[in-house]
Every structure is written in C-alpha cells, then in structure tokens.
Short mmCIF file of C-alpha atoms and ligand atoms in Angstrom, two decimals:
data_model
loop_
_atom_site.label_atom_id
_atom_site.label_comp_id
_atom_site.label_asym_id
_atom_site.label_seq_id
_atom_site.Cartn_x
_atom_site.Cartn_y
_atom_site.Cartn_z
CA MET D 10 5.59 8.89 27.07
CA HIS D 11 3.46 6.31 25.26
CA PRO D 12 4.99 3.46 23.33
CA PHE D 13 4.18 3.20 19.62
CA GLU D 14 5.30 1.16 16.64
CA ARG D 15 5.77 4.04 14.21
CA PRO D 16 8.42 6.77 14.33
CA SER D 17 7.22 10.16 15.57
CA ARG D 18 7.39 13.45 13.71
CA GLU D 19 10.09 14.58 16.11
CA LEU D 20 12.22 11.60 15.12
CA THR D 21 11.77 11.83 11.36
CA GLY D 22 11.90 15.63 11.53
CA ARG D 23 15.28 15.64 13.22
CA LEU D 24 16.70 13.18 10.71
CA ARG D 25 15.13 14.98 7.80
CA ALA D 26 16.80 18.17 8.99
CA GLY D 27 20.14 16.36 8.57
CA GLY D 28 20.87 15.59 12.21
CA ALA D 29 23.43 12.92 13.06
CA LEU D 30 22.06 9.45 13.83
CA VAL D 31 23.87 7.15 16.22
CA VAL D 32 22.51 3.64 16.70
CA LEU D 33 23.56 1.53 19.69
CA THR D 34 22.75 -2.12 19.10
CA GLY D 35 22.72 -5.25 21.24
CA ALA D 36 22.00 -8.94 20.93
CA GLY D 37 18.29 -8.32 20.28
CA ILE D 38 18.94 -7.02 16.76
CA SER D 39 20.43 -10.40 15.86
CA ALA D 40 17.64 -12.41 17.53
CA GLU D 41 15.69 -12.49 14.27
CA SER D 42 18.80 -13.96 12.63
CA ASP D 43 18.38 -16.83 15.11
CA LEU D 44 21.33 -15.86 17.29
CA ASP D 45 20.77 -16.16 21.03
CA THR D 46 20.55 -13.14 23.30
CA PHE D 47 22.39 -13.25 26.63
CA ARG D 48 19.60 -12.67 29.06
CA GLY D 49 16.88 -14.43 27.07
CA ALA D 50 15.86 -18.09 27.22
CA GLY D 51 18.60 -19.04 24.74
CA GLY D 52 21.38 -17.60 26.91
CA ILE D 53 22.20 -20.94 28.47
CA TRP D 54 25.26 -22.98 27.50
CA GLU D 55 25.79 -26.50 28.83
CA GLY D 56 23.60 -25.69 31.82
CA ARG D 57 25.34 -22.43 32.74
CA SER D 58 24.44 -18.86 31.94
CA ALA D 59 26.26 -17.61 28.85
CA LEU D 60 27.16 -14.58 30.97
CA GLU D 61 29.13 -16.80 33.32
CA VAL D 62 30.93 -18.60 30.50
CA ALA D 63 31.89 -15.29 28.85
CA THR D 64 34.29 -14.25 31.60
CA PRO D 65 38.06 -14.18 32.18
CA GLU D 66 37.55 -16.37 35.26
CA ALA D 67 35.81 -19.08 33.24
CA PHE D 68 38.57 -18.93 30.61
CA ASP D 69 41.33 -19.20 33.21
CA ALA D 70 39.59 -22.14 34.86
CA ASP D 71 38.76 -24.06 31.67
CA PRO D 72 39.86 -22.56 28.34
CA LEU D 73 38.57 -25.55 26.38
CA ALA D 74 35.03 -25.22 27.77
CA VAL D 75 34.96 -21.50 26.97
CA TRP D 76 36.34 -22.20 23.49
CA ARG D 77 33.61 -24.78 22.86
CA PHE D 78 31.09 -22.02 23.60
CA TYR D 79 32.82 -19.56 21.23
CA ALA D 80 33.33 -22.21 18.53
CA ARG D 81 29.58 -22.75 18.58
CA ARG D 82 28.90 -19.00 18.49
CA ARG D 83 31.26 -18.63 15.50
CA LYS D 84 29.51 -21.47 13.70
CA ASP D 85 26.06 -19.98 14.40
CA ALA D 86 27.15 -16.48 13.40
CA ALA D 87 28.76 -17.75 10.18
CA ALA D 88 25.53 -19.53 9.27
CA ALA D 89 23.33 -16.55 10.21
CA LYS D 90 22.15 -13.94 7.72
CA PRO D 91 21.62 -10.25 8.43
CA ASN D 92 17.90 -9.62 8.99
CA ALA D 93 15.58 -6.76 8.07
CA GLY D 94 16.79 -4.80 11.12
CA HIS D 95 20.47 -4.87 10.10
CA LEU D 96 19.56 -4.26 6.45
CA SER D 97 17.35 -1.27 7.24
CA LEU D 98 20.17 0.42 9.16
CA ALA D 99 22.48 -0.09 6.18
CA GLU D 100 19.79 1.31 3.90
CA ILE D 101 19.36 4.40 6.08
CA GLU D 102 23.13 4.94 6.10
CA ALA D 103 23.35 4.61 2.32
CA ALA D 104 20.71 7.31 1.86
CA ARG D 105 22.10 9.97 4.20
CA PRO D 106 25.35 11.17 5.75
CA ASP D 107 26.26 10.99 9.39
CA VAL D 108 25.02 7.59 10.52
CA LEU D 109 27.11 5.52 12.91
CA VAL D 110 26.33 2.06 14.27
CA VAL D 111 27.88 1.39 17.67
CA THR D 112 27.40 -2.28 18.44
CA GLN D 113 27.90 -4.43 21.49
CA ASN D 114 27.55 -7.45 19.24
CA VAL D 115 30.47 -9.59 18.17
CA ASP D 116 28.73 -11.41 15.29
CA GLY D 117 29.73 -9.15 12.37
CA LEU D 118 26.17 -9.02 10.98
CA HIS D 119 26.07 -5.21 10.64
CA GLN D 120 29.14 -5.32 8.41
CA ARG D 121 27.65 -8.16 6.37
CA ALA D 122 24.44 -6.12 5.97
CA GLY D 123 26.48 -3.35 4.35
CA THR D 124 26.90 -0.90 7.23
CA LYS D 125 30.05 1.11 6.49
CA ARG D 126 30.54 3.19 9.63
CA TRP D 127 30.56 1.00 12.73
CA ILE D 128 32.26 0.62 16.06
CA GLU D 129 32.52 -2.71 17.87
CA LEU D 130 32.55 -1.99 21.60
CA HIS D 131 32.90 -5.59 22.76
CA GLY D 132 35.29 -6.88 20.10
CA SER D 133 34.52 -9.56 17.55
CA LEU D 134 34.12 -13.33 17.28
CA TRP D 135 36.37 -13.07 14.23
CA ARG D 136 39.35 -11.60 16.10
CA LEU D 137 41.77 -13.81 18.02
CA ARG D 138 44.47 -12.84 20.49
CA CYS D 139 47.42 -14.67 22.02
CA VAL D 140 47.42 -14.41 25.80
CA ARG D 141 51.22 -14.84 25.87
CA CYS D 142 52.68 -12.59 23.11
CA ARG D 143 49.52 -10.42 22.79
CA LYS D 144 49.53 -10.68 19.01
CA GLU D 145 46.03 -10.09 17.59
CA TRP D 146 44.68 -11.15 14.22
CA SER D 147 41.52 -11.92 12.21
CA ASP D 148 40.35 -15.44 11.50
CA THR D 149 37.00 -15.86 9.81
CA ARG D 150 37.04 -19.63 9.39
CA ALA D 151 33.88 -21.20 10.78
CA ASP D 152 35.96 -24.10 12.15
CA LEU D 153 39.20 -23.41 14.02
CA GLY D 154 40.30 -27.06 14.21
CA THR D 155 41.73 -28.34 17.49
CA LEU D 156 40.60 -26.38 20.52
CA PRO D 157 41.85 -24.41 22.28
CA PRO D 158 43.79 -22.80 19.42
CA LYS D 159 47.49 -22.13 19.97
CA CYS D 160 49.63 -19.23 18.74
CA ALA D 161 52.86 -19.75 16.76
CA CYS D 162 54.66 -18.73 19.97
CA GLY D 163 53.05 -21.67 21.78
CA GLY D 164 50.76 -19.42 23.84
CA LEU D 165 47.06 -19.96 24.38
CA VAL D 166 44.77 -18.08 22.01
CA ARG D 167 41.56 -16.41 23.23
CA PRO D 168 38.59 -14.84 21.49
CA GLY D 169 39.08 -11.13 20.75
CA VAL D 170 36.02 -10.12 22.74
CA VAL D 171 35.59 -8.01 25.88
CA TRP D 172 34.66 -9.93 29.01
CA PHE D 173 33.34 -8.54 32.31
CA GLY D 174 35.98 -6.60 34.22
CA GLU D 175 38.00 -6.00 31.04
CA SER D 176 38.38 -2.57 29.47
CA LEU D 177 36.63 -1.71 26.25
CA PRO D 178 38.95 -0.76 23.36
CA THR D 179 39.86 2.78 24.39
CA ALA D 180 39.82 4.51 21.01
CA ALA D 181 36.58 2.79 20.01
CA PHE D 182 34.81 3.85 23.18
CA ALA D 183 36.13 7.42 22.93
CA ALA D 184 34.84 7.66 19.35
CA ALA D 185 31.45 6.29 20.38
CA GLU D 186 31.22 8.77 23.24
CA GLU D 187 32.12 11.67 20.96
CA ALA D 188 29.49 10.55 18.44
CA ALA D 189 26.88 10.20 21.21
CA ARG D 190 27.49 13.82 22.24
CA ARG D 191 26.96 15.00 18.65
CA ALA D 192 23.94 12.83 17.88
CA SER D 193 20.64 14.51 17.07
CA VAL D 194 18.94 11.12 17.36
CA PHE D 195 20.32 8.30 19.50
CA LEU D 196 18.60 5.03 18.71
CA VAL D 197 19.02 2.10 21.11
CA VAL D 198 18.09 -1.22 19.52
CA GLY D 199 17.81 -4.67 21.10
CA THR D 200 19.83 -4.22 24.24
CA SER D 201 18.85 -4.69 27.87
CA ALA D 202 21.12 -1.68 28.55
CA LEU D 203 22.43 -3.29 31.71
CA VAL D 204 26.07 -3.49 30.73
CA ARG D 205 28.29 -0.49 31.23
CA PRO D 206 29.90 1.57 29.90
CA ALA D 207 28.00 0.82 26.64
CA ALA D 208 24.64 1.64 28.23
CA ASP D 209 26.00 4.95 29.56
CA LEU D 210 26.20 6.21 25.97
CA ALA D 211 22.41 6.66 25.91
CA GLU D 212 22.50 8.91 28.94
CA ILE D 213 25.50 10.84 27.59
CA ALA D 214 23.66 11.41 24.31
CA GLN D 215 20.43 12.53 25.95
CA ALA D 216 22.27 14.86 28.30
CA SER D 217 23.83 16.46 25.20
CA GLY D 218 20.44 17.07 23.58
CA SER D 219 19.86 13.88 21.58
CA TRP D 220 16.35 12.55 21.08
CA LEU D 221 16.60 9.13 22.78
CA VAL D 222 14.62 6.40 21.04
CA GLU D 223 14.40 2.79 22.15
CA VAL D 224 13.51 -0.08 19.83
CA ASN D 225 12.72 -3.19 21.85
CA PRO D 226 9.73 -5.51 22.26
CA GLU D 227 10.28 -5.45 26.03
CA GLU D 228 10.75 -2.81 28.66
CA THR D 229 14.36 -2.25 29.71
CA ASN D 230 16.43 -0.29 32.11
CA LEU D 231 16.28 2.60 29.65
CA SER D 232 12.57 2.63 28.79
CA ALA D 233 11.52 5.12 31.45
CA ALA D 234 14.12 7.68 30.36
CA ALA D 235 13.59 7.27 26.60
CA ASP D 236 11.96 10.18 24.75
CA GLU D 237 10.26 7.68 22.46
CA ARG D 238 9.73 3.94 22.50
CA LEU D 239 9.12 1.91 19.38
CA VAL D 240 7.84 -1.32 20.83
CA GLY D 241 8.34 -4.43 18.71
CA PRO D 242 11.03 -6.54 17.10
CA ALA D 243 13.81 -4.63 15.32
CA GLY D 244 13.07 -6.53 12.10
CA ARG D 245 9.62 -4.95 12.02
CA ILE D 246 10.33 -1.49 13.48
CA LEU D 247 13.53 -0.54 11.62
CA PRO D 248 12.07 -1.11 8.13
CA ARG D 249 9.28 1.30 9.15
CA LEU D 250 11.85 3.90 10.11
CA ALA D 251 13.69 3.40 6.81
CA GLU D 252 10.37 3.72 5.00
CA ALA D 253 9.41 6.91 6.87
CA LEU D 254 12.76 8.43 5.89
CA ARG D 255 12.34 7.37 2.26
CA ALA D 256 8.93 9.03 2.25
CA SER D 257 10.28 12.24 3.78
CA ALA D 258 13.22 12.28 1.33
CA GLY D 259 10.57 12.19 -1.43
CA ASP D 260 8.88 15.24 0.10
CA VAL D 261 12.08 17.26 -0.05
CA ALA D 262 12.90 16.30 -3.64
C1 LIG Y 2 14.99 -7.60 20.91
C2 LIG Y 2 14.52 -8.58 20.05
C3 LIG Y 2 14.17 -8.19 18.75
C4 LIG Y 2 15.00 -9.52 21.94
N1 LIG Y 2 14.29 -6.89 18.39
N2 LIG Y 2 15.10 -6.34 20.54
C5 LIG Y 2 28.58 -2.63 39.06
C6 LIG Y 2 28.06 -1.41 38.71
C7 LIG Y 2 28.38 -0.83 37.50
C8 LIG Y 2 29.22 -1.47 36.63
C9 LIG Y 2 29.74 -2.68 37.00
C10 LIG Y 2 29.44 -3.24 38.19
N3 LIG Y 2 30.08 -4.42 38.27
C11 LIG Y 2 30.76 -4.62 37.14
C12 LIG Y 2 30.58 -3.54 36.36
C13 LIG Y 2 31.09 -3.32 35.04
C14 LIG Y 2 30.52 -4.31 34.06
C15 LIG Y 2 29.00 -4.20 34.04
O1 LIG Y 2 28.42 -3.45 33.30
N4 LIG Y 2 28.29 -4.97 34.84
C16 LIG Y 2 26.84 -4.85 34.96
C17 LIG Y 2 26.17 -6.10 34.38
C18 LIG Y 2 26.48 -4.60 36.38
N5 LIG Y 2 31.10 -3.92 32.80
C19 LIG Y 2 32.28 -4.34 32.43
O2 LIG Y 2 32.95 -5.11 33.10
C20 LIG Y 2 32.81 -3.78 31.14
N6 LIG Y 2 34.13 -3.30 31.32
C21 LIG Y 2 34.41 -2.27 32.13
O3 LIG Y 2 33.54 -1.67 32.74
O4 LIG Y 2 35.74 -1.95 32.16
C22 LIG Y 2 36.18 -1.05 33.16
C23 LIG Y 2 36.55 -1.90 34.34
C24 LIG Y 2 37.76 -2.51 34.36
C25 LIG Y 2 38.12 -3.27 35.44
C26 LIG Y 2 37.22 -3.47 36.47
C27 LIG Y 2 35.96 -2.87 36.43
C28 LIG Y 2 35.62 -2.08 35.35
C29 LIG Y 2 32.92 -4.88 30.09
C30 LIG Y 2 31.60 -5.41 29.68
C31 LIG Y 2 31.81 -6.56 28.70
C32 LIG Y 2 30.50 -7.27 28.34
N7 LIG Y 2 30.81 -8.47 27.65
C33 LIG Y 2 29.72 -9.26 27.07
C34 LIG Y 2 30.34 -10.51 26.37
C35 LIG Y 2 31.00 -10.11 25.05
C36 LIG Y 2 31.52 -11.26 24.30
C37 LIG Y 2 30.47 -12.19 23.79
O5 LIG Y 2 29.56 -11.79 23.04
O6 LIG Y 2 30.56 -13.37 24.13
O7 LIG Y 2 29.00 -8.46 26.14
S1 LIG Y 2 28.48 -9.71 28.26
C38 LIG Y 2 27.11 -9.51 27.17
O8 LIG Y 2 26.29 -8.40 27.59
C39 LIG Y 2 27.73 -9.09 25.83
C40 LIG Y 2 26.75 -8.09 25.33
O9 LIG Y 2 27.35 -7.25 24.36
C41 LIG Y 2 26.36 -7.37 26.59
C42 LIG Y 2 25.04 -6.67 26.49
O10 LIG Y 2 24.00 -7.56 26.29
P1 LIG Y 2 22.79 -7.15 25.34
O11 LIG Y 2 23.29 -7.00 23.97
O12 LIG Y 2 22.09 -6.01 25.94
O13 LIG Y 2 21.91 -8.48 25.35
P2 LIG Y 2 20.75 -8.91 26.38
O14 LIG Y 2 20.53 -10.37 26.17
O15 LIG Y 2 21.02 -8.46 27.74
O16 LIG Y 2 19.47 -8.10 25.90
C43 LIG Y 2 18.83 -8.40 24.66
C44 LIG Y 2 17.70 -7.39 24.46
O17 LIG Y 2 17.15 -7.58 23.18
C45 LIG Y 2 16.54 -7.53 25.45
O18 LIG Y 2 16.22 -6.25 25.97
C46 LIG Y 2 15.39 -8.06 24.60
O19 LIG Y 2 14.12 -7.59 25.01
C47 LIG Y 2 15.74 -7.48 23.26
N8 LIG Y 2 15.20 -8.22 22.09
N9 LIG Y 2 14.46 -9.78 20.70
C48 LIG Y 2 14.70 -6.00 19.30
N10 LIG Y 2 13.66 -9.09 17.83
ZN1 LIG Y 3 51.69 -15.73 20.81
#
C-alpha cells in the first residue's frame, strides 16, 4: 500500500455510494490550531511529559500542579480557532448523511467548527467534576479563578477528562464501537493510535469491512494495517477530501 496525498477512487466511491463515514481524531488535527500534541515536541509541561501530568496519580499527589496544566490548556483551547481540517469535516457532514466524528480530543474544536454528530471519548476540558459529591457540570470560562477549584460541597474539583487507568464513558464508547462496525469508511486523523481502547476502534471497523484510511504526516502504529494512507497535515489533506466529494456530488447531480 503506497502513501498518497489524494483520496483514492475506492474512498470517494464508497462515500459517493452513501456509505457511513466515521472519523476518529486525535491531537494531530488540532496541531494546526497551535495546540500541542501529547507525544510531539510540545508535549512537555514544566519539565515533565504531559502524559505523566495527565494522570490520577499526578492529581492525587499535587492537584494544584495538575490544575495549572489544565488551566493553561483551557486558555490555549479558548484562544484557538478550528482549522481547515476541523472545518472540512464539518463541511463533509453538512453535505451528506451518516457522518460521525469520534474524538479523543478534549478541546471542543470540532463542535466550534460546526460538527453536529460527535462523540468525546476522553471527556472535555469544559466539563468539571467534584471528586467528593461526583456532581458534574460545564464551565466554559477561560479563567477559573483560584486553583484548584472547589465544589459548593467543599470537595475538590477535577477536569472532566479521562486519565490513564480510568474508564471511558461507557455509553459514548459503546456508540462509537457500534458506529465503527457500521462504517463503510473509517478515517483516522492525527492520532498516534497508541492509546486504547480508542485505537481499537480502527481494527474493529476494518474487521467489519470498513475501508481504513489514515491521515497523518508521520507513520503510526496503524499505518501498516491501513488500506490507504493520506500522508500530510490534516489541514491540507481533509480539504482535498471535501473537494473530491464536492466534485463527485456534482457528477451525480
Ligand atoms: C498530525 C499533525 C497534523 C501531528 N495533521 N496529524 C497495556 C496494554 C494495553 C492497554 C494498556 C496497557 N496499560 C494501560 C493500558 C490502557 C491505557 C493505554 O492505552 N495505555 C497505552 C498507552 C499502553 N488506556 C487507558 O488507561 C484508558 N482507559 C482504559 O483502558 O480503561 C479500562 C481500564 C480501567 C482500569 C485499568 C485498566 C484499564 C484511558 C486512556 C485515557 C487517555 N487519556 C489522555 C489524556 C486525556 C485528557 C487530556 O487531554 O489531558 O488522552 S492521554 C492522551 O493520549 C490523550 C489523548 O486523547 C490520547 C491519544 O493521543 P493522540 O491524540 O493520539 O496524540 P499523540 O500526541 O499521541 O499523537 C498525535 C499524532 O498527530 C501523531 O501521530 C502525529 O504524527 C500526528 N500529527 N501534526 C495530522 N498537522
Ligand atoms: Zn461536590
């Protein structure tokens, strides 16, 4: 399988025939919005790996340090704008039925780009949860004031995201798995595909007959198994996919 930059006939043909499209996204799709990836050069926070800070152990040991990291992420995400990658997915969804974005990202940029059908597998920066009374709520303020935030009950508040060793939201994962089984095309964009069970969705989809396409400038864990690789930044590749579908929609009309 040779890597290209343009979508194949198989890919556009399946979508043109009305097949369901499921898109699994990771931090790479937000890289062109200037948000750091985890495993890239920017994934360092105060000298530690972001992956080590984003853990229940780190939060138990030093909630304030972990909150400083998330306060910064909230500020960056609030200042960021959806890029051509996010916008192209929203455009594709607007033009055809049966598109679902399943994201590992917590930044909310798909929603801001106009994507209507989405699943957040790893929670959201904009959700907060009390560790004592378990109450959960939304808070989209860029600045949360004094850190760490406290609940009305006096309990410590944590970010509503999924850390290593924690379960993914059950209903959300079940819906993503069901969609993966039904997908005619399963597009994996900007993820190293190292984190499970999110990465397993690609294998589940392919085993159920999906055409597995990877969009990434680098090789990943998934590249060898992919049916097609579109090699380049999402902000360049996804507009080409949207354009190819626009062109094929014109053919049908
Ligand atoms: C571009 C680009 C451009 C750059 N365009 N692309 C051993 C074996 C198997 C499993 C396990 C194991 N040990 C532990 C586990 C389970 C663990 C796991 O998967 N570990 C592996 C790492 C080994 N998983 C879990 O713990 C999960 N829960 C779970 O399994 O529950 C059941 C359970 C319960 C109890 C005990 C055990 C199991 C939970 C995983 C939660 C992950 N959480 C994080 C933090 C979220 C909050 C936050 O954002 O702060 O999620 S970690 C981090 O990784 C984040 C991301 O969503 C996730 C994935 O990262 P992503 O998106 O792939 O980013 P990168 O940086 O890795 O990759 C970026 C990619 O973009 C690269 O490929 C670039 O090339 C590319 N790129 N520019 C396109 N312009
Ligand atoms: Zn509380």
